[in-house]
Amino acid sequence: MLYHFLYPLHEWHVFFNVFRYITFRTIAAILTAGLLVYFLMPPFINYVKRRQFGQIIREIGPDHQHKAGTPTMGGVIIILAVVITILLWGNLKNFYLWLTLGIFLFFGFIGLLDDWYKVTKKKNLGLTGRQKLLLQALSAGLFLFLALRFTSFDTRLAVPFFKDFRPDLGIFYFPFTMLVIVGASNAVNLTDGLDGLAIGPFIVVAGVYMLFVYLAGHAKLASYLHIPYVPGAGELSVFCGALLGAGLGFLWYNAYPAEIFMGDVGSLSLGASLGAVAVISKQELLLALAGGVFVAEALSVMLQVAYFRLTGGKRIFLMAPLHHHFEKKGWPEPKIIVRFWIIAAFFGLLAIGTLKLR
Ligand code: 57M
């Protein structure tokens, strides 16, 4: 909004020219979203405590009983902060911005239903796993359809390290897009099992895509770096800035010992937004590298379940997802969390490093 009101004033004074720059608005978005979460979270925590929307801890698995009753659904404030920030600093004429915001909100809504069902034990609200996956897949399909219909977006796949190999997936871009967005959403959801364990790597990946989507939307830089040029994608840098800022603000309260959990409303929306940005920037495969921690966590579950079924009950890990394995090995929670952050930082740097390997 500020962009639309203040940028035109540059004819009156050159200072207002600054509102045109994506870089300026991205930094403003980081600060705005971070401060909004920082100041809005404490009253929300008090509200959740008053309403007793505390986390229910399941019996099986590593002992988390001491966490029972911890306020959850902090993702509601993350979403609120990101929406306000985008309305303030985004170029609201950018269709990719609305598409990505739509995915962010829809996945958040699915997560909110789940969280609400858990904290209020209202059976009728809980979506089954299949219903959730179907809704998520359909929304990802609609996301791609609208991008193909109303922008210059195409179905050619960009492959990291191979600058000239751009296969056109055609109709298969739909299942591919669904896999990226639904996969990212559920991988973040699985990872969110220790204080700060999901939001730390999320901040790293949001930062990596803040850079990549800016470059993808910049004709000269995209050409120089041999990455696909996606006209208009640069505006999503402001969105990634809002995600990063809100993530930093949330980490302030989710850091061990957590005062609040993000809930499925947070993990599903945050993961899906990373998937959506990865698709628009045509850097989907890169997400598997930048989000290596999320991939490792999701993979550990798939391998554990498959091996369990194949061997009639044997396990590869002491418990999946991966963070539970280290808990079972006796690693203190803060040590697991910070070590996952360190690995996430390395994956993020590797992802940025691929820019020079094309
Ligand atoms: C998402 N949710 C946390 C919190 C957070 C197929 C199977 C692998 C699924 C998986 C599962 O149920 N995952 C759901 C993980 C939960 O966190 C809540 O959920 C939101 C995120 N979706 O925001 O509201 C618990 O995690 C802890 N937590 C923190 N700090 C945080 O900042 O300590 C969360 C955030 C919270 C809190 O204790 O209650 C979760 O772990 O459920 N299932 C599992 O992960 C289970 N694994 C398992 O069954 N493994 C089996 C098979 C199926 C692979 C095996 O290895 O043989 C484990 N999780 C739990 N208990 N809770 C073990 C059993």
Tab-separated table of C-alpha atoms and ligand atoms in Angstrom:
chain	number	residue	atom	x	y	z
A	1	MET	CA	0.000	0.000	0.000
A	2	LEU	CA	2.749	2.407	0.975
A	3	TYR	CA	4.320	1.614	-2.380
A	4	HIS	CA	1.176	2.814	-4.174
A	5	PHE	CA	0.708	5.947	-2.068
A	6	LEU	CA	4.291	7.041	-1.512
A	7	TYR	CA	6.165	6.097	-4.673
A	8	PRO	CA	4.144	8.563	-6.858
A	9	LEU	CA	5.416	11.338	-4.547
A	10	HIS	CA	8.870	10.915	-6.113
A	11	GLU	CA	7.788	13.527	-8.666
A	12	TRP	CA	7.543	15.966	-5.791
A	13	HIS	CA	10.708	14.856	-3.918
A	14	VAL	CA	13.399	12.386	-5.034
A	15	PHE	CA	13.396	10.681	-1.606
A	16	PHE	CA	10.142	8.862	-2.406
A	17	ASN	CA	11.905	7.113	-5.268
A	18	VAL	CA	13.202	4.691	-2.637
A	19	PHE	CA	9.760	3.016	-2.360
A	20	ARG	CA	10.199	1.677	-5.881
A	21	TYR	CA	13.177	-0.470	-4.914
A	22	ILE	CA	12.407	-4.095	-4.023
A	23	THR	CA	15.554	-4.193	-1.888
A	24	PHE	CA	14.358	-1.296	0.253
A	25	ARG	CA	10.869	-2.743	0.642
A	26	THR	CA	12.314	-6.197	1.451
A	27	ILE	CA	14.412	-4.812	4.305
A	28	ALA	CA	11.399	-2.809	5.500
A	29	ALA	CA	9.333	-6.025	5.357
A	30	ILE	CA	11.873	-7.939	7.469
A	31	LEU	CA	11.836	-5.255	10.147
A	32	THR	CA	8.058	-4.733	10.068
A	33	ALA	CA	7.154	-8.442	10.281
A	34	GLY	CA	9.776	-9.055	12.985
A	35	LEU	CA	8.541	-6.211	15.165
A	36	LEU	CA	4.871	-7.121	14.627
A	37	VAL	CA	5.477	-10.687	15.850
A	38	TYR	CA	7.689	-9.471	18.690
A	39	PHE	CA	4.996	-7.144	20.061
A	40	LEU	CA	1.863	-9.158	19.192
A	41	MET	CA	3.031	-12.576	20.491
A	42	PRO	CA	2.955	-11.873	24.277
A	43	PRO	CA	-0.734	-10.798	24.305
A	44	PHE	CA	-1.525	-13.823	22.088
A	45	ILE	CA	0.304	-16.150	24.498
A	46	ASN	CA	-1.762	-14.727	27.368
A	47	TYR	CA	-4.950	-15.193	25.338
A	48	VAL	CA	-4.102	-18.821	24.511
A	49	LYS	CA	-3.296	-19.471	28.162
A	50	ARG	CA	-6.631	-17.927	29.253
A	51	ARG	CA	-8.494	-20.062	26.736
A	52	GLN	CA	-6.303	-23.041	27.776
A	53	PHE	CA	-5.411	-23.850	24.158
A	54	GLY	CA	-2.362	-25.651	25.464
A	55	GLN	CA	-0.498	-28.342	23.541
A	56	ILE	CA	-1.706	-31.875	24.092
A	57	ILE	CA	1.267	-34.224	24.362
A	58	ARG	CA	0.880	-37.735	22.970
A	59	GLU	CA	1.869	-40.630	25.216
A	60	ILE	CA	4.204	-42.493	22.841
A	61	GLY	CA	7.588	-41.106	21.946
A	62	PRO	CA	10.315	-39.278	23.826
A	63	ASP	CA	9.212	-37.728	27.087
A	64	HIS	CA	7.689	-34.338	26.309
A	65	GLN	CA	5.203	-34.395	29.161
A	66	HIS	CA	6.884	-31.376	30.697
A	67	LYS	CA	5.756	-29.476	27.614
A	68	ALA	CA	2.084	-30.290	28.133
A	69	GLY	CA	-0.036	-27.151	28.170
A	70	THR	CA	2.542	-25.037	26.325
A	71	PRO	CA	0.545	-22.499	24.324
A	72	THR	CA	0.317	-23.397	20.639
A	73	MET	CA	-1.016	-21.903	17.362
A	74	GLY	CA	1.604	-19.151	17.423
A	75	GLY	CA	1.405	-19.448	13.638
A	76	VAL	CA	-1.709	-17.282	13.785
A	77	ILE	CA	0.457	-14.285	14.737
A	78	ILE	CA	3.074	-15.201	12.123
A	79	ILE	CA	0.362	-15.195	9.426
A	80	LEU	CA	-1.164	-11.941	10.703
A	81	ALA	CA	2.263	-10.239	10.715
A	82	VAL	CA	3.094	-11.419	7.178
A	83	VAL	CA	-0.275	-10.303	5.778
A	84	ILE	CA	-0.041	-6.820	7.378
A	85	THR	CA	3.568	-6.479	6.175
A	86	ILE	CA	2.710	-7.446	2.577
A	87	LEU	CA	-0.262	-5.056	2.540
A	88	LEU	CA	2.086	-2.316	3.754
A	89	TRP	CA	5.179	-2.923	1.627
A	90	GLY	CA	4.105	-5.125	-1.293
A	91	ASN	CA	3.320	-4.029	-4.830
A	92	LEU	CA	-0.313	-5.147	-4.668
A	93	LYS	CA	-0.559	-5.199	-8.458
A	94	ASN	CA	1.821	-8.178	-8.552
A	95	PHE	CA	-0.163	-11.354	-9.254
A	96	TYR	CA	2.530	-13.693	-7.910
A	97	LEU	CA	2.262	-11.934	-4.559
A	98	TRP	CA	-1.470	-12.692	-4.314
A	99	LEU	CA	-0.987	-16.267	-5.526
A	100	THR	CA	1.704	-16.958	-2.900
A	101	LEU	CA	-0.324	-15.211	-0.191
A	102	GLY	CA	-3.276	-17.407	-1.185
A	103	ILE	CA	-1.302	-20.627	-0.742
A	104	PHE	CA	0.127	-19.301	2.545
A	105	LEU	CA	-3.344	-18.539	3.921
A	106	PHE	CA	-5.073	-21.672	2.622
A	107	PHE	CA	-2.490	-24.045	4.120
A	108	GLY	CA	-2.638	-21.997	7.312
A	109	PHE	CA	-6.408	-22.503	7.379
A	110	ILE	CA	-6.011	-26.286	6.989
A	111	GLY	CA	-3.503	-26.250	9.850
A	112	LEU	CA	-5.766	-24.099	11.995
A	113	LEU	CA	-8.588	-26.631	11.609
A	114	ASP	CA	-6.215	-29.341	12.814
A	115	ASP	CA	-4.935	-27.309	15.760
A	116	TRP	CA	-8.436	-26.253	16.728
A	117	TYR	CA	-9.601	-29.887	16.639
A	118	LYS	CA	-6.659	-30.879	18.834
A	119	VAL	CA	-7.127	-28.174	21.474
A	120	THR	CA	-10.897	-28.367	21.606
A	121	LYS	CA	-11.154	-32.116	20.916
A	122	LYS	CA	-14.101	-31.351	18.608
A	123	LYS	CA	-14.211	-34.488	16.497
A	124	ASN	CA	-16.239	-32.919	13.688
A	125	LEU	CA	-13.526	-30.392	12.774
A	126	GLY	CA	-10.621	-32.768	12.391
A	127	LEU	CA	-9.725	-33.476	8.783
A	128	THR	CA	-8.438	-36.971	8.071
A	129	GLY	CA	-4.899	-37.251	6.682
A	130	ARG	CA	-6.235	-38.042	3.222
A	131	GLN	CA	-8.685	-35.103	3.238
A	132	LYS	CA	-5.833	-32.777	4.240
A	133	LEU	CA	-3.535	-34.071	1.504
A	134	LEU	CA	-6.297	-33.805	-1.117
A	135	LEU	CA	-7.118	-30.205	-0.149
A	136	GLN	CA	-3.431	-29.307	-0.153
A	137	ALA	CA	-2.840	-30.927	-3.558
A	138	LEU	CA	-5.893	-29.262	-5.123
A	139	SER	CA	-4.855	-25.825	-3.852
A	140	ALA	CA	-1.338	-26.354	-5.232
A	141	GLY	CA	-2.863	-27.345	-8.582
A	142	LEU	CA	-5.066	-24.234	-8.618
A	143	PHE	CA	-1.990	-22.133	-7.731
A	144	LEU	CA	-0.164	-23.410	-10.817
A	145	PHE	CA	-3.229	-23.139	-13.072
A	146	LEU	CA	-3.695	-19.458	-12.153
A	147	ALA	CA	0.021	-18.758	-12.621
A	148	LEU	CA	-0.027	-20.364	-16.093
A	149	ARG	CA	-3.305	-18.636	-17.013
A	150	PHE	CA	-2.638	-15.087	-15.842
A	151	THR	CA	1.138	-14.660	-16.045
A	152	SER	CA	3.970	-15.519	-18.430
A	153	PHE	CA	4.830	-18.527	-16.233
A	154	ASP	CA	5.661	-21.686	-18.220
A	155	THR	CA	6.093	-25.423	-17.585
A	156	ARG	CA	9.802	-25.689	-18.388
A	157	LEU	CA	11.822	-27.167	-15.522
A	158	ALA	CA	15.105	-25.560	-14.467
A	159	VAL	CA	17.754	-28.016	-13.258
A	160	PRO	CA	20.539	-26.692	-10.991
A	161	PHE	CA	24.051	-27.000	-12.533
A	162	PHE	CA	22.613	-27.572	-16.045
A	163	LYS	CA	21.971	-24.118	-17.459
A	164	ASP	CA	20.852	-25.284	-20.907
A	165	PHE	CA	18.799	-28.337	-19.858
A	166	ARG	CA	15.241	-26.969	-19.541
A	167	PRO	CA	12.797	-29.883	-20.185
A	168	ASP	CA	9.169	-28.844	-20.681
A	169	LEU	CA	7.131	-30.975	-18.253
A	170	GLY	CA	3.837	-29.847	-19.782
A	171	ILE	CA	0.870	-31.289	-17.843
A	172	PHE	CA	3.306	-33.095	-15.530
A	173	TYR	CA	4.212	-29.742	-14.036
A	174	PHE	CA	0.960	-30.058	-12.067
A	175	PRO	CA	1.896	-33.180	-10.035
A	176	PHE	CA	5.427	-31.774	-9.766
A	177	THR	CA	4.145	-28.493	-8.306
A	178	MET	CA	1.841	-30.388	-5.944
A	179	LEU	CA	4.782	-32.519	-4.769
A	180	VAL	CA	6.937	-29.442	-4.118
A	181	ILE	CA	4.325	-27.420	-2.234
A	182	VAL	CA	2.618	-30.262	-0.327
A	183	GLY	CA	5.991	-31.921	0.338
A	184	ALA	CA	7.558	-28.734	1.697
A	185	SER	CA	4.514	-28.060	3.864
A	186	ASN	CA	4.486	-31.495	5.450
A	187	ALA	CA	8.274	-31.658	5.803
A	188	VAL	CA	8.242	-28.469	7.899
A	189	ASN	CA	5.314	-29.894	9.846
A	190	LEU	CA	7.240	-33.075	10.692
A	191	THR	CA	10.342	-31.069	11.647
A	192	ASP	CA	8.443	-28.911	14.120
A	193	GLY	CA	8.978	-31.281	17.034
A	194	LEU	CA	11.529	-29.450	19.229
A	195	ASP	CA	11.789	-25.827	20.387
A	196	GLY	CA	12.961	-23.720	17.434
A	197	LEU	CA	13.808	-26.795	15.364
A	198	ALA	CA	11.583	-25.856	12.421
A	199	ILE	CA	11.765	-22.052	12.536
A	200	GLY	CA	15.575	-21.944	12.534
A	201	PRO	CA	16.053	-23.771	9.215
A	202	PHE	CA	12.960	-21.984	7.886
A	203	ILE	CA	14.673	-18.608	8.418
A	204	VAL	CA	17.711	-19.889	6.486
A	205	VAL	CA	15.603	-21.115	3.539
A	206	ALA	CA	13.490	-17.935	3.489
A	207	GLY	CA	16.735	-15.956	3.272
A	208	VAL	CA	18.075	-18.122	0.427
A	209	TYR	CA	14.875	-17.668	-1.576
A	210	MET	CA	14.737	-13.950	-0.767
A	211	LEU	CA	17.961	-13.791	-2.813
A	212	PHE	CA	17.053	-16.301	-5.538
A	213	VAL	CA	13.627	-14.868	-6.284
A	214	TYR	CA	15.101	-11.365	-6.493
A	215	LEU	CA	17.682	-12.606	-9.020
A	216	ALA	CA	15.019	-14.556	-10.963
A	217	GLY	CA	13.019	-11.366	-11.413
A	218	HIS	CA	16.038	-9.351	-12.565
A	219	ALA	CA	16.600	-9.822	-16.323
A	220	LYS	CA	20.299	-8.898	-16.413
A	221	LEU	CA	21.306	-10.738	-13.230
A	222	ALA	CA	19.296	-13.835	-14.204
A	223	SER	CA	21.002	-13.913	-17.583
A	224	TYR	CA	24.475	-13.366	-16.075
A	225	LEU	CA	23.910	-16.138	-13.501
A	226	HIS	CA	22.250	-18.482	-16.018
A	227	ILE	CA	19.081	-18.859	-13.955
A	228	PRO	CA	15.575	-18.666	-15.451
A	229	TYR	CA	14.248	-15.113	-15.796
A	230	VAL	CA	10.717	-14.911	-14.358
A	231	PRO	CA	9.333	-11.399	-14.983
A	232	GLY	CA	7.598	-10.086	-11.854
A	233	ALA	CA	8.970	-12.793	-9.530
A	234	GLY	CA	11.254	-10.262	-7.834
A	235	GLU	CA	8.330	-8.919	-5.813
A	236	LEU	CA	8.293	-12.228	-3.895
A	237	SER	CA	11.562	-11.057	-2.351
A	238	VAL	CA	9.394	-8.745	-0.226
A	239	PHE	CA	7.231	-11.749	0.714
A	240	CYS	CA	10.328	-13.785	1.682
A	241	GLY	CA	11.524	-10.803	3.711
A	242	ALA	CA	8.224	-10.799	5.604
A	243	LEU	CA	8.561	-14.565	6.185
A	244	LEU	CA	12.139	-14.143	7.406
A	245	GLY	CA	11.261	-11.263	9.711
A	246	ALA	CA	8.229	-13.049	11.139
A	247	GLY	CA	10.399	-16.164	11.599
A	248	LEU	CA	12.971	-14.184	13.580
A	249	GLY	CA	10.231	-12.636	15.691
A	250	PHE	CA	8.706	-16.053	16.373
A	251	LEU	CA	12.094	-17.576	17.235
A	252	TRP	CA	12.357	-15.027	20.040
A	253	TYR	CA	9.501	-16.881	21.805
A	254	ASN	CA	9.979	-20.390	20.377
A	255	ALA	CA	13.622	-20.616	21.418
A	256	TYR	CA	14.268	-23.280	24.074
A	257	PRO	CA	12.459	-23.423	26.453
A	258	ALA	CA	9.605	-22.440	24.134
A	259	GLU	CA	6.915	-20.111	25.414
A	260	ILE	CA	4.738	-21.045	22.457
A	261	PHE	CA	4.636	-23.542	19.559
A	262	MET	CA	3.678	-22.497	16.043
A	263	GLY	CA	1.061	-25.221	15.633
A	264	ASP	CA	0.030	-26.812	12.331
A	265	VAL	CA	-1.352	-23.389	11.395
A	266	GLY	CA	2.258	-22.215	11.347
A	267	SER	CA	4.183	-25.215	10.049
A	268	LEU	CA	1.832	-25.982	7.144
A	269	SER	CA	1.588	-22.345	5.980
A	270	LEU	CA	5.309	-21.653	6.302
A	271	GLY	CA	6.299	-24.843	4.494
A	272	ALA	CA	3.795	-24.291	1.686
A	273	SER	CA	4.982	-20.697	1.184
A	274	LEU	CA	8.555	-21.943	0.677
A	275	GLY	CA	7.258	-24.431	-1.890
A	276	ALA	CA	5.244	-21.744	-3.675
A	277	VAL	CA	8.235	-19.360	-3.878
A	278	ALA	CA	10.437	-22.235	-5.103
A	279	VAL	CA	7.957	-22.921	-7.928
A	280	ILE	CA	7.571	-19.283	-9.016
A	281	SER	CA	11.340	-18.679	-8.957
A	282	LYS	CA	11.789	-21.932	-10.940
A	283	GLN	CA	14.175	-23.156	-8.269
A	284	GLU	CA	12.158	-26.146	-7.051
A	285	LEU	CA	14.972	-28.698	-7.026
A	286	LEU	CA	17.134	-26.195	-5.161
A	287	LEU	CA	14.622	-26.393	-2.283
A	288	ALA	CA	15.728	-29.976	-1.637
A	289	LEU	CA	19.241	-28.628	-1.046
A	290	ALA	CA	18.447	-25.357	0.771
A	291	GLY	CA	15.847	-27.204	2.887
A	292	GLY	CA	18.108	-30.205	3.477
A	293	VAL	CA	17.119	-30.446	7.146
A	294	PHE	CA	13.427	-30.654	6.212
A	295	VAL	CA	14.236	-33.292	3.564
A	296	ALA	CA	16.267	-35.344	6.064
A	297	GLU	CA	13.418	-35.238	8.596
A	298	ALA	CA	10.768	-36.276	6.057
A	299	LEU	CA	13.057	-38.916	4.547
A	300	SER	CA	13.755	-40.409	7.987
A	301	VAL	CA	10.022	-40.985	8.454
A	302	MET	CA	9.570	-42.531	5.005
A	303	LEU	CA	12.574	-44.824	5.455
A	304	GLN	CA	11.525	-45.769	8.993
A	305	VAL	CA	7.952	-46.646	8.009
A	306	ALA	CA	9.020	-48.544	4.856
A	307	TYR	CA	11.722	-50.513	6.711
A	308	PHE	CA	9.322	-51.185	9.603
A	309	ARG	CA	6.816	-52.699	7.184
A	310	LEU	CA	9.401	-54.583	5.128
A	311	THR	CA	11.080	-56.197	8.141
A	312	GLY	CA	7.922	-56.751	10.171
A	313	GLY	CA	8.807	-54.338	12.932
A	314	LYS	CA	12.508	-53.424	12.754
A	315	ARG	CA	13.566	-49.776	12.870
A	316	ILE	CA	16.417	-47.899	11.182
A	317	PHE	CA	16.233	-45.034	13.664
A	318	LEU	CA	15.452	-45.268	17.365
A	319	MET	CA	12.460	-43.108	16.437
A	320	ALA	CA	11.491	-40.937	13.488
A	321	PRO	CA	11.539	-38.078	12.602
A	322	LEU	CA	15.287	-37.727	12.962
A	323	HIS	CA	15.217	-35.337	15.915
A	324	HIS	CA	13.486	-38.005	18.033
A	325	HIS	CA	16.328	-40.427	17.196
A	326	PHE	CA	18.843	-38.095	18.811
A	327	GLU	CA	16.498	-37.487	21.734
A	328	LYS	CA	16.367	-41.244	22.295
A	329	LYS	CA	20.180	-41.308	22.121
A	330	GLY	CA	20.181	-38.957	25.089
A	331	TRP	CA	21.241	-35.752	23.360
A	332	PRO	CA	19.912	-32.738	25.280
A	333	GLU	CA	17.186	-30.876	23.330
A	334	PRO	CA	19.166	-27.600	22.914
A	335	LYS	CA	22.127	-29.530	21.484
A	336	ILE	CA	19.944	-31.255	18.878
A	337	ILE	CA	18.328	-27.944	17.921
A	338	VAL	CA	21.525	-25.905	17.522
A	339	ARG	CA	23.276	-28.704	15.611
A	340	PHE	CA	20.308	-28.885	13.195
A	341	TRP	CA	20.575	-25.100	12.784
A	342	ILE	CA	24.290	-25.423	11.964
A	343	ILE	CA	23.523	-28.061	9.326
A	344	ALA	CA	20.687	-25.897	7.973
A	345	ALA	CA	23.116	-22.979	7.617
A	346	PHE	CA	25.526	-25.169	5.628
A	347	PHE	CA	22.716	-26.322	3.325
A	348	GLY	CA	21.718	-22.702	2.809
A	349	LEU	CA	25.268	-21.689	1.900
A	350	LEU	CA	25.591	-24.678	-0.465
A	351	ALA	CA	22.369	-23.604	-2.172
A	352	ILE	CA	23.702	-20.082	-2.698
A	353	GLY	CA	26.966	-21.604	-3.897
A	354	THR	CA	25.167	-23.318	-6.795
A	355	LEU	CA	24.847	-19.880	-8.372
A	356	LYS	CA	28.508	-20.067	-9.345
A	357	LEU	CA	28.287	-23.663	-10.590
A	358	ARG	CA	26.235	-23.068	-13.736
B	1	57M	C1	4.066	-32.919	13.600
B	1	57M	N1	4.233	-32.447	15.890
B	1	57M	C2	4.979	-32.583	17.117
B	1	57M	C3	3.252	-28.377	17.947
B	1	57M	C4	3.876	-27.933	16.651
B	1	57M	C5	4.066	-40.342	10.583
B	1	57M	C6	4.661	-39.723	11.829
B	1	57M	C7	6.135	-39.528	11.674
B	1	57M	C8	3.982	-38.381	12.087
B	1	57M	C9	4.588	-37.641	13.232
B	1	57M	C10	3.662	-36.507	13.640
B	1	57M	O1	2.653	-36.763	14.239
B	1	57M	N2	4.073	-35.305	13.331
B	1	57M	C11	3.222	-34.138	13.598
B	1	57M	C12	4.960	-32.944	14.760
B	1	57M	C13	4.294	-31.810	18.261
B	1	57M	O2	4.294	-30.425	17.872
B	1	57M	C14	3.032	-29.847	17.669
B	1	57M	O3	2.721	-29.953	16.274
B	1	57M	C15	3.006	-28.677	15.657
B	1	57M	C16	3.727	-28.857	14.353
B	1	57M	N3	2.924	-29.628	13.485
B	1	57M	O4	3.776	-26.520	16.449
B	1	57M	O5	2.021	-27.711	18.134
B	1	57M	C17	5.133	-31.986	19.516
B	1	57M	O6	6.458	-31.556	19.240
B	1	57M	C18	6.994	-30.907	20.377
B	1	57M	N4	7.387	-29.538	20.014
B	1	57M	C19	8.326	-28.901	20.796
B	1	57M	N5	8.695	-27.635	20.483
B	1	57M	C20	8.168	-26.963	19.392
B	1	57M	O7	8.567	-25.793	19.155
B	1	57M	O8	8.817	-29.485	21.769
B	1	57M	C21	6.836	-28.906	18.927
B	1	57M	C22	7.221	-27.623	18.592
B	1	57M	C23	4.646	-31.091	20.637
B	1	57M	C24	5.922	-30.919	21.460
B	1	57M	O9	6.090	-32.044	22.284
B	1	57M	O10	3.624	-31.755	21.334
B	1	57M	C25	5.063	-34.058	17.442
B	1	57M	O11	6.180	-34.528	17.665
B	1	57M	O12	3.978	-34.670	17.411
B	1	57M	N6	4.781	-38.509	14.362
B	1	57M	C26	5.798	-38.344	15.125
B	1	57M	O13	6.594	-37.461	14.955
B	1	57M	C27	6.012	-39.424	16.167
B	1	57M	N7	6.899	-40.409	15.537
B	1	57M	C28	6.560	-41.711	15.359
B	1	57M	O14	5.481	-42.132	15.693
B	1	57M	N8	7.510	-42.477	14.748
B	1	57M	C29	7.283	-43.891	14.461
B	1	57M	C30	6.851	-44.093	13.008
B	1	57M	C31	5.493	-43.495	12.755
B	1	57M	C32	7.837	-43.380	12.089
B	1	57M	C33	8.589	-44.628	14.627
B	1	57M	O15	9.643	-43.998	14.598
B	1	57M	O16	8.519	-45.870	14.688
B	1	57M	C34	6.713	-38.824	17.343
B	1	57M	N9	6.034	-37.616	17.789
B	1	57M	C35	5.320	-37.600	18.980
B	1	57M	N10	5.152	-38.642	19.687
B	1	57M	N11	4.791	-36.455	19.430
B	1	57M	C36	6.801	-39.845	18.422
B	1	57M	C37	5.514	-39.956	19.155
